mmCIF file of C-alpha atoms in Angstrom:
data_model
loop_
_atom_site.group_PDB
_atom_site.id
_atom_site.type_symbol
_atom_site.label_atom_id
_atom_site.label_comp_id
_atom_site.label_asym_id
_atom_site.label_seq_id
_atom_site.Cartn_x
_atom_site.Cartn_y
_atom_site.Cartn_z
ATOM 1 C CA MET A 38 -20.294 22.661 -40.483
ATOM 2 C CA ASN A 39 -18.288 21.866 -37.381
ATOM 3 C CA THR A 40 -20.290 23.805 -34.834
ATOM 4 C CA THR A 41 -21.619 21.041 -32.648
ATOM 5 C CA ALA A 42 -19.091 18.249 -33.070
ATOM 6 C CA PRO A 43 -15.471 18.464 -31.997
ATOM 7 C CA ALA A 44 -14.234 16.796 -35.176
ATOM 8 C CA LEU A 45 -15.707 15.592 -38.459
ATOM 9 C CA THR A 46 -15.418 11.887 -39.168
ATOM 10 C CA PRO A 47 -15.179 10.645 -42.779
ATOM 11 C CA THR A 48 -18.893 9.765 -42.660
ATOM 12 C CA THR A 49 -20.029 13.159 -41.377
ATOM 13 C CA ARG A 50 -17.703 14.899 -43.828
ATOM 14 C CA ALA A 51 -19.299 12.954 -46.706
ATOM 15 C CA LEU A 52 -22.784 13.847 -45.446
ATOM 16 C CA ALA A 53 -21.815 17.527 -45.245
ATOM 17 C CA TRP A 54 -20.599 17.480 -48.852
ATOM 18 C CA CYS A 55 -23.824 15.781 -49.941
ATOM 19 C CA LEU A 56 -25.792 18.581 -48.260
ATOM 20 C CA HIS A 57 -23.650 21.239 -49.985
ATOM 21 C CA LEU A 58 -24.152 19.615 -53.385
ATOM 22 C CA LEU A 59 -27.887 19.237 -52.822
ATOM 23 C CA ILE A 60 -28.322 22.937 -52.033
ATOM 24 C CA VAL A 61 -26.212 23.989 -55.033
ATOM 25 C CA ALA A 62 -28.190 21.660 -57.317
ATOM 26 C CA LEU A 63 -31.558 22.936 -56.079
ATOM 27 C CA LEU A 64 -30.495 26.567 -56.481
ATOM 28 C CA ALA A 65 -29.257 25.807 -60.003
ATOM 29 C CA LEU A 66 -32.552 24.061 -60.755
ATOM 30 C CA ALA A 67 -34.594 27.065 -59.598
ATOM 31 C CA GLY A 68 -32.507 29.532 -61.627
ATOM 32 C CA GLY A 69 -32.271 27.264 -64.687
ATOM 33 C CA ARG A 70 -35.989 26.584 -64.883
ATOM 34 C CA ALA A 71 -36.755 30.287 -64.559
ATOM 35 C CA VAL A 72 -34.529 31.038 -67.563
ATOM 36 C CA VAL A 73 -35.592 28.052 -69.682
ATOM 37 C CA ASP A 74 -39.327 28.541 -69.076
ATOM 38 C CA GLY A 75 -39.056 32.286 -69.640
ATOM 39 C CA ARG A 76 -40.772 33.073 -66.389
ATOM 40 C CA PRO A 77 -41.399 36.649 -65.260
ATOM 41 C CA HIS A 78 -38.616 38.045 -63.113
ATOM 42 C CA ALA A 79 -36.245 35.337 -64.368
ATOM 43 C CA GLY A 80 -33.268 37.653 -63.893
ATOM 44 C CA ALA A 81 -34.284 38.414 -60.312
ATOM 45 C CA ILE A 82 -34.748 34.705 -59.601
ATOM 46 C CA VAL A 83 -31.259 33.915 -60.909
ATOM 47 C CA ALA A 84 -29.758 36.809 -58.938
ATOM 48 C CA VAL A 85 -31.453 35.751 -55.691
ATOM 49 C CA ALA A 86 -30.440 32.104 -56.276
ATOM 50 C CA VAL A 87 -26.817 33.187 -56.783
ATOM 51 C CA MET A 88 -26.985 35.395 -53.687
ATOM 52 C CA CYS A 89 -28.441 32.530 -51.634
ATOM 53 C CA GLY A 90 -25.655 30.244 -52.829
ATOM 54 C CA LEU A 91 -22.966 32.811 -51.949
ATOM 55 C CA VAL A 92 -24.417 33.363 -48.484
ATOM 56 C CA TYR A 93 -24.553 29.621 -47.929
ATOM 57 C CA ALA A 94 -20.980 29.125 -49.178
ATOM 58 C CA ALA A 95 -19.706 31.784 -46.781
ATOM 59 C CA GLY A 96 -20.624 29.659 -43.772
ATOM 60 C CA PRO A 97 -18.135 26.811 -44.214
ATOM 61 C CA LEU A 98 -15.443 29.258 -45.342
ATOM 62 C CA LEU A 99 -15.630 31.802 -42.509
ATOM 63 C CA PRO A 100 -13.662 30.698 -39.400
ATOM 64 C CA ARG A 101 -15.931 32.678 -37.075
ATOM 65 C CA VAL A 102 -19.008 30.811 -38.283
ATOM 66 C CA ARG A 103 -17.220 27.491 -37.776
ATOM 67 C CA ARG A 104 -16.144 28.366 -34.236
ATOM 68 C CA SER A 105 -19.036 30.374 -32.801
ATOM 69 C CA ARG A 106 -22.567 29.059 -32.291
ATOM 70 C CA ARG A 107 -23.952 32.627 -32.259
ATOM 71 C CA ALA A 108 -22.246 33.467 -35.578
ATOM 72 C CA ALA A 109 -23.542 30.212 -37.081
ATOM 73 C CA VAL A 110 -27.108 31.081 -36.057
ATOM 74 C CA TRP A 111 -26.816 34.518 -37.665
ATOM 75 C CA TRP A 112 -25.456 32.884 -40.807
ATOM 76 C CA LEU A 113 -28.407 30.464 -40.829
ATOM 77 C CA ALA A 114 -30.806 33.410 -40.492
ATOM 78 C CA ALA A 115 -29.152 35.080 -43.506
ATOM 79 C CA VAL A 116 -29.499 31.883 -45.561
ATOM 80 C CA GLU A 117 -33.169 31.592 -44.618
ATOM 81 C CA ALA A 118 -33.800 35.234 -45.487
ATOM 82 C CA ALA A 119 -32.288 34.698 -48.946
ATOM 83 C CA TRP A 120 -34.372 31.532 -49.312
ATOM 84 C CA LEU A 121 -37.577 33.409 -48.421
ATOM 85 C CA MET A 122 -36.792 35.951 -51.126
ATOM 86 C CA LEU A 123 -36.336 33.123 -53.629
ATOM 87 C CA LEU A 124 -39.539 31.484 -52.374
ATOM 88 C CA VAL A 125 -41.499 34.666 -53.052
ATOM 89 C CA LEU A 126 -40.187 34.805 -56.631
ATOM 90 C CA SER A 127 -40.309 31.105 -57.577
ATOM 91 C CA ALA A 128 -42.253 28.038 -56.485
ATOM 92 C CA ASP A 129 -39.112 25.976 -57.109
ATOM 93 C CA GLY A 130 -37.685 27.459 -53.925
ATOM 94 C CA VAL A 131 -39.938 25.041 -52.017
ATOM 95 C CA TRP A 132 -37.450 22.205 -52.619
ATOM 96 C CA LEU A 133 -34.752 24.030 -50.630
ATOM 97 C CA ALA A 134 -36.821 23.548 -47.470
ATOM 98 C CA PHE A 135 -35.557 19.972 -47.158
ATOM 99 C CA PRO A 136 -31.818 20.761 -46.795
ATOM 100 C CA LEU A 137 -32.730 23.754 -44.613
ATOM 101 C CA TYR A 138 -34.380 21.335 -42.164
ATOM 102 C CA PHE A 139 -31.025 19.618 -41.617
ATOM 103 C CA LEU A 140 -29.222 22.917 -41.079
ATOM 104 C CA GLN A 141 -31.774 24.065 -38.519
ATOM 105 C CA LEU A 142 -31.754 20.795 -36.603
ATOM 106 C CA HIS A 143 -27.960 20.737 -36.664
ATOM 107 C CA LEU A 144 -27.272 24.315 -35.560
ATOM 108 C CA LEU A 145 -30.157 25.064 -33.201
ATOM 109 C CA PRO A 146 -31.125 23.535 -29.832
ATOM 110 C CA ARG A 147 -33.704 20.771 -30.033
ATOM 111 C CA ARG A 148 -36.806 22.850 -29.265
ATOM 112 C CA ALA A 149 -35.671 25.809 -31.341
ATOM 113 C CA GLY A 150 -34.751 23.448 -34.183
ATOM 114 C CA LEU A 151 -38.210 21.855 -34.152
ATOM 115 C CA ALA A 152 -39.865 25.266 -34.148
ATOM 116 C CA ALA A 153 -37.678 26.412 -37.054
ATOM 117 C CA VAL A 154 -38.457 23.246 -39.028
ATOM 118 C CA ALA A 155 -42.204 23.706 -38.462
ATOM 119 C CA ALA A 156 -42.031 27.360 -39.513
ATOM 120 C CA THR A 157 -40.032 26.455 -42.628
ATOM 121 C CA ALA A 158 -42.559 23.753 -43.574
ATOM 122 C CA LEU A 159 -45.463 26.194 -43.141
ATOM 123 C CA ALA A 160 -43.664 28.836 -45.198
ATOM 124 C CA ALA A 161 -42.942 26.344 -47.977
ATOM 125 C CA THR A 162 -46.545 25.124 -48.010
ATOM 126 C CA GLY A 163 -47.982 28.640 -47.994
ATOM 127 C CA ALA A 164 -45.674 29.906 -50.725
ATOM 128 C CA PHE A 165 -46.404 26.928 -52.969
ATOM 129 C CA ALA A 166 -50.129 27.411 -52.496
ATOM 130 C CA ALA A 167 -49.779 31.113 -53.298
ATOM 131 C CA HIS A 168 -47.893 30.357 -56.511
ATOM 132 C CA GLN A 169 -50.535 27.793 -57.505
ATOM 133 C CA GLY A 170 -53.385 30.113 -56.636
ATOM 134 C CA SER A 171 -55.150 27.455 -54.554
ATOM 135 C CA PHE A 172 -54.548 25.182 -51.566
ATOM 136 C CA SER A 173 -55.111 21.470 -51.100
ATOM 137 C CA PRO A 174 -53.977 19.082 -48.321
ATOM 138 C CA ALA A 175 -51.675 17.372 -50.816
ATOM 139 C CA MET A 176 -49.555 20.529 -50.953
ATOM 140 C CA ALA A 177 -48.648 20.138 -47.278
ATOM 141 C CA ILE A 178 -47.673 16.461 -47.564
ATOM 142 C CA GLY A 179 -44.302 17.108 -49.242
ATOM 143 C CA PRO A 180 -42.930 19.693 -46.789
ATOM 144 C CA ALA A 181 -44.372 17.829 -43.791
ATOM 145 C CA LEU A 182 -42.960 14.489 -44.935
ATOM 146 C CA GLY A 183 -39.581 16.071 -45.621
ATOM 147 C CA ALA A 184 -39.584 17.649 -42.159
ATOM 148 C CA ALA A 185 -40.419 14.297 -40.516
ATOM 149 C CA VAL A 186 -37.637 12.523 -42.432
ATOM 150 C CA ALA A 187 -35.118 15.236 -41.520
ATOM 151 C CA VAL A 188 -36.043 15.103 -37.826
ATOM 152 C CA ALA A 189 -35.806 11.297 -37.780
ATOM 153 C CA VAL A 190 -32.443 11.264 -39.553
ATOM 154 C CA VAL A 191 -30.853 14.010 -37.433
ATOM 155 C CA TRP A 192 -32.128 12.665 -34.123
ATOM 156 C CA GLY A 193 -31.103 9.146 -35.087
ATOM 157 C CA TYR A 194 -27.626 10.338 -35.997
ATOM 158 C CA GLN A 195 -27.331 12.262 -32.739
ATOM 159 C CA ALA A 196 -28.349 9.163 -30.772
ATOM 160 C CA LEU A 197 -25.770 7.075 -32.633
ATOM 161 C CA TYR A 198 -23.129 9.737 -32.016
ATOM 162 C CA ARG A 199 -23.847 9.780 -28.277
ATOM 163 C CA GLU A 200 -23.740 6.000 -28.139
ATOM 164 C CA ASN A 201 -20.451 5.979 -30.031
ATOM 165 C CA GLU A 202 -18.986 8.532 -27.608
ATOM 166 C CA GLN A 203 -20.118 6.447 -24.647
ATOM 167 C CA ARG A 204 -18.500 3.361 -26.133
ATOM 168 C CA ARG A 205 -15.302 5.287 -26.860
ATOM 169 C CA ARG A 206 -15.122 6.537 -23.279
ATOM 170 C CA LEU A 207 -15.876 3.031 -21.995
ATOM 171 C CA ILE A 208 -13.073 1.574 -24.114
ATOM 172 C CA GLU A 209 -10.673 4.228 -22.823
ATOM 173 C CA GLU A 210 -11.697 3.490 -19.228
ATOM 174 C CA LEU A 211 -11.330 -0.259 -19.765
ATOM 175 C CA THR A 212 -7.907 0.244 -21.326
ATOM 176 C CA ALA A 213 -6.787 2.433 -18.433
ATOM 177 C CA THR A 214 -8.258 -0.013 -15.896
ATOM 178 C CA ARG A 215 -6.509 -2.918 -17.589
ATOM 179 C CA ALA A 216 -3.187 -1.083 -17.453
ATOM 180 C CA ASP A 217 -3.751 -0.189 -13.787
ATOM 181 C CA LEU A 218 -4.677 -3.790 -13.015
ATOM 182 C CA ALA A 219 -1.553 -5.116 -14.726
ATOM 183 C CA GLU A 220 0.573 -2.626 -12.827
ATOM 184 C CA ALA A 221 -1.138 -3.497 -9.548
ATOM 185 C CA GLN A 222 -0.674 -7.223 -10.165
ATOM 186 C CA HIS A 223 2.997 -6.672 -10.942
ATOM 187 C CA ALA A 224 3.452 -4.571 -7.815
ATOM 188 C CA ALA A 225 1.594 -7.160 -5.735
ATOM 189 C CA GLY A 226 3.833 -9.899 -7.076
ATOM 190 C CA VAL A 227 6.957 -7.898 -6.273
ATOM 191 C CA LEU A 228 5.727 -7.139 -2.754
ATOM 192 C CA ALA A 229 4.741 -10.763 -2.168
ATOM 193 C CA GLU A 230 8.196 -11.905 -3.222
ATOM 194 C CA ARG A 231 9.813 -9.335 -0.949
ATOM 195 C CA GLU A 232 7.742 -10.546 1.980
ATOM 196 C CA ARG A 233 8.545 -14.173 1.193
ATOM 197 C CA LEU A 234 12.268 -13.430 1.057
ATOM 198 C CA ALA A 235 12.091 -11.481 4.307
ATOM 199 C CA ARG A 236 10.245 -14.348 5.997
ATOM 200 C CA GLU A 237 12.634 -16.974 4.680
ATOM 201 C CA ILE A 238 15.729 -15.008 5.694
ATOM 202 C CA HIS A 239 14.294 -14.295 9.117
ATOM 203 C CA ASP A 240 13.146 -17.839 9.778
ATOM 204 C CA THR A 241 16.303 -19.541 8.488
ATOM 205 C CA LEU A 242 19.429 -17.450 8.165
ATOM 206 C CA ALA A 243 18.792 -14.917 10.943
ATOM 207 C CA GLN A 244 17.555 -17.519 13.413
ATOM 208 C CA GLY A 245 20.425 -19.849 12.542
ATOM 209 C CA LEU A 246 23.009 -17.138 13.097
ATOM 210 C CA SER A 247 21.381 -16.214 16.383
ATOM 211 C CA SER A 248 21.494 -19.846 17.508
ATOM 212 C CA ILE A 249 25.141 -20.136 16.459
ATOM 213 C CA GLN A 250 25.937 -17.022 18.459
ATOM 214 C CA LEU A 251 24.302 -18.458 21.578
ATOM 215 C CA LEU A 252 26.037 -21.823 21.175
ATOM 216 C CA LEU A 253 29.402 -20.151 20.762
ATOM 217 C CA SER A 254 28.763 -18.082 23.884
ATOM 218 C CA ALA A 255 27.986 -21.262 25.793
ATOM 219 C CA ALA A 256 31.115 -22.944 24.407
ATOM 220 C CA GLU A 257 33.187 -19.932 25.383
ATOM 221 C CA ARG A 258 31.977 -20.163 28.956
ATOM 222 C CA THR A 259 32.826 -23.872 29.207
ATOM 223 C CA LEU A 260 36.382 -23.628 27.896
ATOM 224 C CA PRO A 261 38.891 -24.400 30.660
ATOM 225 C CA ASP A 262 41.411 -21.826 29.480
ATOM 226 C CA SER A 263 39.819 -18.505 28.518
ATOM 227 C CA SER A 264 43.171 -17.091 27.357
ATOM 228 C CA GLY A 265 44.093 -19.811 24.847
ATOM 229 C CA ASN A 266 43.784 -19.917 21.067
ATOM 230 C CA ALA A 267 40.601 -21.968 21.198
ATOM 231 C CA ALA A 268 38.878 -19.333 23.311
ATOM 232 C CA ARG A 269 40.123 -16.612 20.970
ATOM 233 C CA TYR A 270 38.808 -18.492 17.926
ATOM 234 C CA VAL A 271 35.442 -19.029 19.605
ATOM 235 C CA THR A 272 35.235 -15.332 20.425
ATOM 236 C CA GLN A 273 36.045 -14.400 16.831
ATOM 237 C CA ALA A 274 33.465 -16.861 15.510
ATOM 238 C CA ARG A 275 30.848 -15.503 17.887
ATOM 239 C CA GLN A 276 31.621 -11.944 16.760
ATOM 240 C CA ALA A 277 31.415 -12.957 13.097
ATOM 241 C CA ALA A 278 28.039 -14.587 13.739
ATOM 242 C CA ALA A 279 26.842 -11.452 15.523
ATOM 243 C CA ASP A 280 28.003 -9.209 12.651
ATOM 244 C CA ASN A 281 26.312 -11.394 10.053
ATOM 245 C CA LEU A 282 23.146 -11.487 12.138
ATOM 246 C CA VAL A 283 23.061 -7.678 12.123
ATOM 247 C CA GLU A 284 23.519 -7.670 8.336
ATOM 248 C CA ALA A 285 20.753 -10.252 7.905
ATOM 249 C CA ARG A 286 18.379 -8.184 10.012
ATOM 250 C CA ARG A 287 19.210 -5.078 8.019
ATOM 251 C CA PHE A 288 18.486 -6.968 4.804
ATOM 252 C CA VAL A 289 15.161 -8.164 6.194
ATOM 253 C CA ALA A 290 14.286 -4.618 7.238
ATOM 254 C CA ALA A 291 15.120 -3.404 3.726
ATOM 255 C CA LEU A 292 12.498 -5.833 2.373
ATOM 256 C CA THR A 293 9.759 -4.252 4.448
ATOM 257 C CA PRO A 294 6.767 -3.208 2.268
ATOM 258 C CA PRO A 295 7.143 0.349 0.913
ATOM 259 C CA ALA A 296 3.996 1.479 2.756
ATOM 260 C CA LEU A 297 5.800 0.756 6.058
ATOM 261 C CA GLU A 298 9.202 2.153 5.102
ATOM 262 C CA GLY A 299 10.142 5.108 7.279
ATOM 263 C CA THR A 300 6.761 5.188 9.010
ATOM 264 C CA THR A 301 4.534 3.357 11.474
ATOM 265 C CA LEU A 302 1.569 1.068 10.863
ATOM 266 C CA THR A 303 -0.756 3.820 12.094
ATOM 267 C CA ASP A 304 0.552 6.295 9.538
ATOM 268 C CA ALA A 305 0.502 3.681 6.772
ATOM 269 C CA LEU A 306 -3.149 2.822 7.514
ATOM 270 C CA ARG A 307 -4.093 6.487 7.695
ATOM 271 C CA ARG A 308 -2.445 7.093 4.319
ATOM 272 C CA LEU A 309 -4.158 4.011 2.854
ATOM 273 C CA CYS A 310 -7.579 5.275 3.967
ATOM 274 C CA ALA A 311 -6.915 8.742 2.554
ATOM 275 C CA THR A 312 -5.692 7.327 -0.758
ATOM 276 C CA THR A 313 -8.672 4.977 -1.089
ATOM 277 C CA GLY A 314 -11.114 7.806 -0.389
ATOM 278 C CA ALA A 315 -9.386 10.064 -2.918
ATOM 279 C CA ARG A 316 -9.302 7.492 -5.714
ATOM 280 C CA HIS A 317 -12.810 6.084 -5.291
ATOM 281 C CA ARG A 318 -16.235 7.453 -4.487
ATOM 282 C CA ILE A 319 -16.201 6.361 -0.864
ATOM 283 C CA THR A 320 -15.574 8.065 2.466
ATOM 284 C CA VAL A 321 -12.977 6.146 4.494
ATOM 285 C CA ARG A 322 -12.375 7.119 8.126
ATOM 286 C CA PHE A 323 -9.480 5.893 10.257
ATOM 287 C CA GLY A 324 -9.149 5.707 14.025
ATOM 288 C CA VAL A 325 -6.892 4.271 16.714
ATOM 289 C CA THR A 326 -7.924 2.980 20.161
ATOM 290 C CA GLY A 327 -5.815 1.896 23.109
ATOM 291 C CA THR A 328 -2.218 2.687 23.926
ATOM 292 C CA ALA A 329 0.049 2.263 20.917
ATOM 293 C CA VAL A 330 3.045 -0.061 21.409
ATOM 294 C CA PRO A 331 5.823 -1.061 18.997
ATOM 295 C CA LEU A 332 4.619 -3.937 16.849
ATOM 296 C CA PRO A 333 6.677 -6.696 15.235
ATOM 297 C CA THR A 334 7.259 -6.087 11.552
ATOM 298 C CA ALA A 335 5.481 -9.315 10.600
ATOM 299 C CA VAL A 336 2.389 -8.178 12.506
ATOM 300 C CA GLU A 337 2.465 -4.741 10.873
ATOM 301 C CA VAL A 338 2.815 -6.264 7.414
ATOM 302 C CA ALA A 339 -0.051 -8.703 8.034
ATOM 303 C CA LEU A 340 -2.429 -6.011 9.324
ATOM 304 C CA LEU A 341 -1.541 -3.647 6.478
ATOM 305 C CA ARG A 342 -2.183 -6.377 3.907
ATOM 306 C CA VAL A 343 -5.518 -7.261 5.522
ATOM 307 C CA ALA A 344 -6.559 -3.592 5.450
ATOM 308 C CA GLN A 345 -5.548 -3.277 1.798
ATOM 309 C CA SER A 346 -7.453 -6.426 0.821
ATOM 310 C CA ALA A 347 -10.528 -5.493 2.847
ATOM 311 C CA LEU A 348 -10.729 -1.990 1.369
ATOM 312 C CA ALA A 349 -10.138 -3.368 -2.127
ATOM 313 C CA ASN A 350 -13.071 -5.771 -1.639
ATOM 314 C CA THR A 351 -15.192 -2.915 -0.293
ATOM 315 C CA VAL A 352 -14.481 -0.767 -3.350
ATOM 316 C CA ARG A 353 -14.850 -3.613 -5.826
ATOM 317 C CA HIS A 354 -17.850 -5.527 -4.466
ATOM 318 C CA ALA A 355 -19.629 -3.745 -1.612
ATOM 319 C CA HIS A 356 -20.862 -0.620 -3.469
ATOM 320 C CA ALA A 357 -20.440 1.175 -0.151
ATOM 321 C CA THR A 358 -20.547 4.922 0.431
ATOM 322 C CA SER A 359 -18.457 4.882 3.597
ATOM 323 C CA ALA A 360 -16.066 2.632 5.483
ATOM 324 C CA GLU A 361 -14.268 2.852 8.811
ATOM 325 C CA VAL A 362 -10.888 1.342 9.666
ATOM 326 C CA THR A 363 -9.907 1.098 13.345
ATOM 327 C CA LEU A 364 -6.595 -0.104 14.767
ATOM 328 C CA CYS A 365 -7.115 -1.384 18.338
ATOM 329 C CA HIS A 366 -4.219 -1.879 20.752
ATOM 330 C CA LEU A 367 -5.529 -4.315 23.384
ATOM 331 C CA GLY A 368 -2.535 -5.103 25.531
ATOM 332 C CA ASP A 369 -1.511 -8.661 24.691
ATOM 333 C CA HIS A 370 -2.960 -8.523 21.194
ATOM 334 C CA VAL A 371 -3.810 -6.072 18.429
ATOM 335 C CA ALA A 372 -6.952 -5.956 16.287
ATOM 336 C CA LEU A 373 -7.952 -4.290 13.035
ATOM 337 C CA ASP A 374 -11.628 -3.564 12.311
ATOM 338 C CA VAL A 375 -12.891 -2.705 8.818
ATOM 339 C CA VAL A 376 -16.599 -1.839 8.666
ATOM 340 C CA ASP A 377 -18.564 -0.661 5.611
ATOM 341 C CA ASP A 378 -22.183 0.189 4.805
ATOM 342 C CA GLY A 379 -22.265 -1.768 1.550
ATOM 343 C CA VAL A 380 -24.617 -4.367 0.161
ATOM 344 C CA GLY A 381 -23.198 -7.125 2.365
ATOM 345 C CA PHE A 382 -23.149 -10.819 1.550
ATOM 346 C CA ALA A 383 -23.746 -14.253 3.009
ATOM 347 C CA PRO A 384 -20.349 -15.426 4.350
ATOM 348 C CA GLY A 385 -21.356 -19.077 4.085
ATOM 349 C CA ARG A 386 -22.144 -18.807 0.368
ATOM 350 C CA LEU A 387 -18.851 -17.451 -0.926
ATOM 351 C CA PRO A 388 -17.401 -19.230 -3.988
ATOM 352 C CA ALA A 389 -14.305 -21.357 -3.589
ATOM 353 C CA PRO A 390 -10.966 -19.569 -4.114
ATOM 354 C CA ASP A 391 -9.801 -19.529 -7.724
ATOM 355 C CA PRO A 392 -5.982 -19.557 -7.864
ATOM 356 C CA GLU A 393 -5.956 -18.959 -11.625
ATOM 357 C CA SER A 394 -7.757 -15.627 -11.301
ATOM 358 C CA GLY A 395 -6.011 -14.648 -8.110
ATOM 359 C CA GLY A 396 -9.315 -14.502 -6.229
ATOM 360 C CA PHE A 397 -8.256 -15.674 -2.773
ATOM 361 C CA GLY A 398 -9.847 -12.803 -0.819
ATOM 362 C CA LEU A 399 -10.884 -13.821 2.684
ATOM 363 C CA ALA A 400 -9.054 -17.142 2.414
ATOM 364 C CA ALA A 401 -5.745 -15.335 1.839
ATOM 365 C CA MET A 402 -6.399 -13.048 4.816
ATOM 366 C CA ARG A 403 -7.179 -16.007 7.085
ATOM 367 C CA ALA A 404 -4.072 -17.878 5.947
ATOM 368 C CA ARG A 405 -1.854 -14.862 6.580
ATOM 369 C CA LEU A 406 -3.271 -14.306 10.059
ATOM 370 C CA HIS A 407 -3.192 -18.018 10.898
ATOM 371 C CA ASP A 408 0.545 -18.103 10.172
ATOM 372 C CA LEU A 409 0.985 -15.538 12.948
ATOM 373 C CA GLY A 410 -1.376 -17.241 15.386
ATOM 374 C CA GLY A 411 -4.223 -14.833 14.688
ATOM 375 C CA ALA A 412 -7.778 -15.119 13.440
ATOM 376 C CA LEU A 413 -10.189 -13.385 11.075
ATOM 377 C CA THR A 414 -13.840 -12.764 11.899
ATOM 378 C CA VAL A 415 -16.370 -11.645 9.279
ATOM 379 C CA ARG A 416 -19.899 -10.507 10.110
ATOM 380 C CA SER A 417 -22.187 -9.679 7.206
ATOM 381 C CA SER A 418 -25.596 -10.291 5.710
ATOM 382 C CA PRO A 419 -27.214 -9.120 2.467
ATOM 383 C CA GLY A 420 -28.140 -5.451 2.684
ATOM 384 C CA GLN A 421 -26.550 -4.969 6.124
ATOM 385 C CA GLY A 422 -22.941 -4.093 5.283
ATOM 386 C CA THR A 423 -19.831 -5.960 6.372
ATOM 387 C CA ALA A 424 -17.681 -5.918 9.516
ATOM 388 C CA LEU A 425 -14.260 -7.579 9.370
ATOM 389 C CA THR A 426 -11.983 -8.062 12.400
ATOM 390 C CA ALA A 427 -8.385 -9.297 12.291
ATOM 391 C CA ARG A 428 -6.794 -10.220 15.645
ATOM 392 C CA LEU A 429 -3.139 -11.016 16.239
ATOM 393 C CA PRO A 430 -1.406 -11.913 19.515
ATOM 394 C CA LEU A 431 1.705 -9.992 20.536
ATOM 395 C CA ALA A 432 3.193 -12.102 23.333
ATOM 396 C CA ALA A 433 3.480 -15.437 21.555
ATOM 397 C CA SER A 434 3.586 -14.708 17.867
ATOM 398 C CA PRO A 435 4.857 -17.731 15.863
ATOM 399 C CA VAL A 436 7.063 -15.389 13.865
ATOM 400 C CA PRO A 437 9.279 -13.338 16.203
ATOM 401 C CA PRO A 438 9.544 -9.614 15.522
ATOM 402 C CA LEU A 439 12.297 -8.514 13.192
ATOM 403 C CA ALA A 440 14.925 -6.166 14.553
ATOM 404 C CA ALA A 441 15.134 -2.913 12.632
ATOM 405 C CA PRO A 442 18.343 -1.063 11.882
ATOM 406 C CA ALA A 443 19.231 1.943 13.950
ATOM 407 C CA GLY A 444 17.336 5.054 13.010
ATOM 408 C CA SER A 445 14.258 3.259 11.643
ATOM 409 C CA PRO A 446 10.797 3.675 13.211
ATOM 410 C CA HIS A 447 11.126 0.228 14.727
ATOM 411 C CA ALA A 448 14.600 0.675 16.188
ATOM 412 C CA ASN A 449 13.151 0.632 19.713
ATOM 413 C CA ALA A 450 11.165 -2.549 19.185
ATOM 414 C CA PRO A 451 12.179 -5.585 21.278
ATOM 415 C CA GLU A 452 14.939 -7.588 19.661
ATOM 416 C CA ASP A 453 13.942 -11.033 18.443
ATOM 417 C CA ARG A 454 15.334 -14.119 20.100
ATOM 418 C CA PRO A 455 15.710 -17.662 18.809
#
């Protein structure tokens, strides 16, 4: 029967066939002994045994019985009614109580199954005593022992089945998590390389071209004859340097992290908070204080990465139910606060960074902020949640802001100077 399980495994299919064969054998035994021993009503016993077998065989063959719990219960009632008729005619019908226990426990809810098993055991004991003409406690041992064995086997199998399902779901979740982790690591590597290229181009090529442009302008002003070939060549060189500087800045802008493409840091943080709250069981709120000003791309990237790392740590380690991210514009500097209500930790007892596992965490955040002249502050204690603050200066950032191409959200930001 496939009424309670979504699919039969080879083991359960073999057990079902063993149950079918056992019932057929016991029915054949009851009918055969009635004929061989010449018992009264032998013909009726054989007829009822055949009828019971046909009713039982109809269950696995009828699609409605296999699909509907209600139909299966009615089928079980019909089988039990046929068995009771056989039990009235022959004492050998007592042996069919054992396979009936399994059917009842399999098709009925737990309490109803136990009640049906108890009723079947009492009926078997009473019928056997009636056929023997007397009653003794030994007559109840067989049906009671069979009922206990059936309950233990069925409940044990159900427990194993639930455990197997839990393990299957766990394996599926681990497989999906492993795939997500590999994808996230790949994406993080790509983004890190993009940021490194943007930084290198900005700090070397773009700054060099800008310096060349300024030097050529100075040379142009010091030439004695502004109408000669030398002045014309200097002007052309200066223009070429300016054109290449624009191209370099456009290339750097193209390497901006996807979360900041076509949007502002505020929108990117708001989207990050919404995505984190949707994917994990945590409420993440976002807020902005102060008067928003255009921020250098390097500052935006650093604050976005700190927010991503902080929220990832909150989800992975803090077991928090809520977190709050606040972007604070404070005039000459900008700050990002990430506060959660998690389990907290002792900041002074953190393990050393493990480069092989990629576990840099707070050390990576501090290094990123330090490169821009900023600082990271962490306040936490066990059981008291965690508050993280990242501060970056705007006036004297070691990495000048990157100029964005026309039409981008940062097109109005101050142009960087060498």
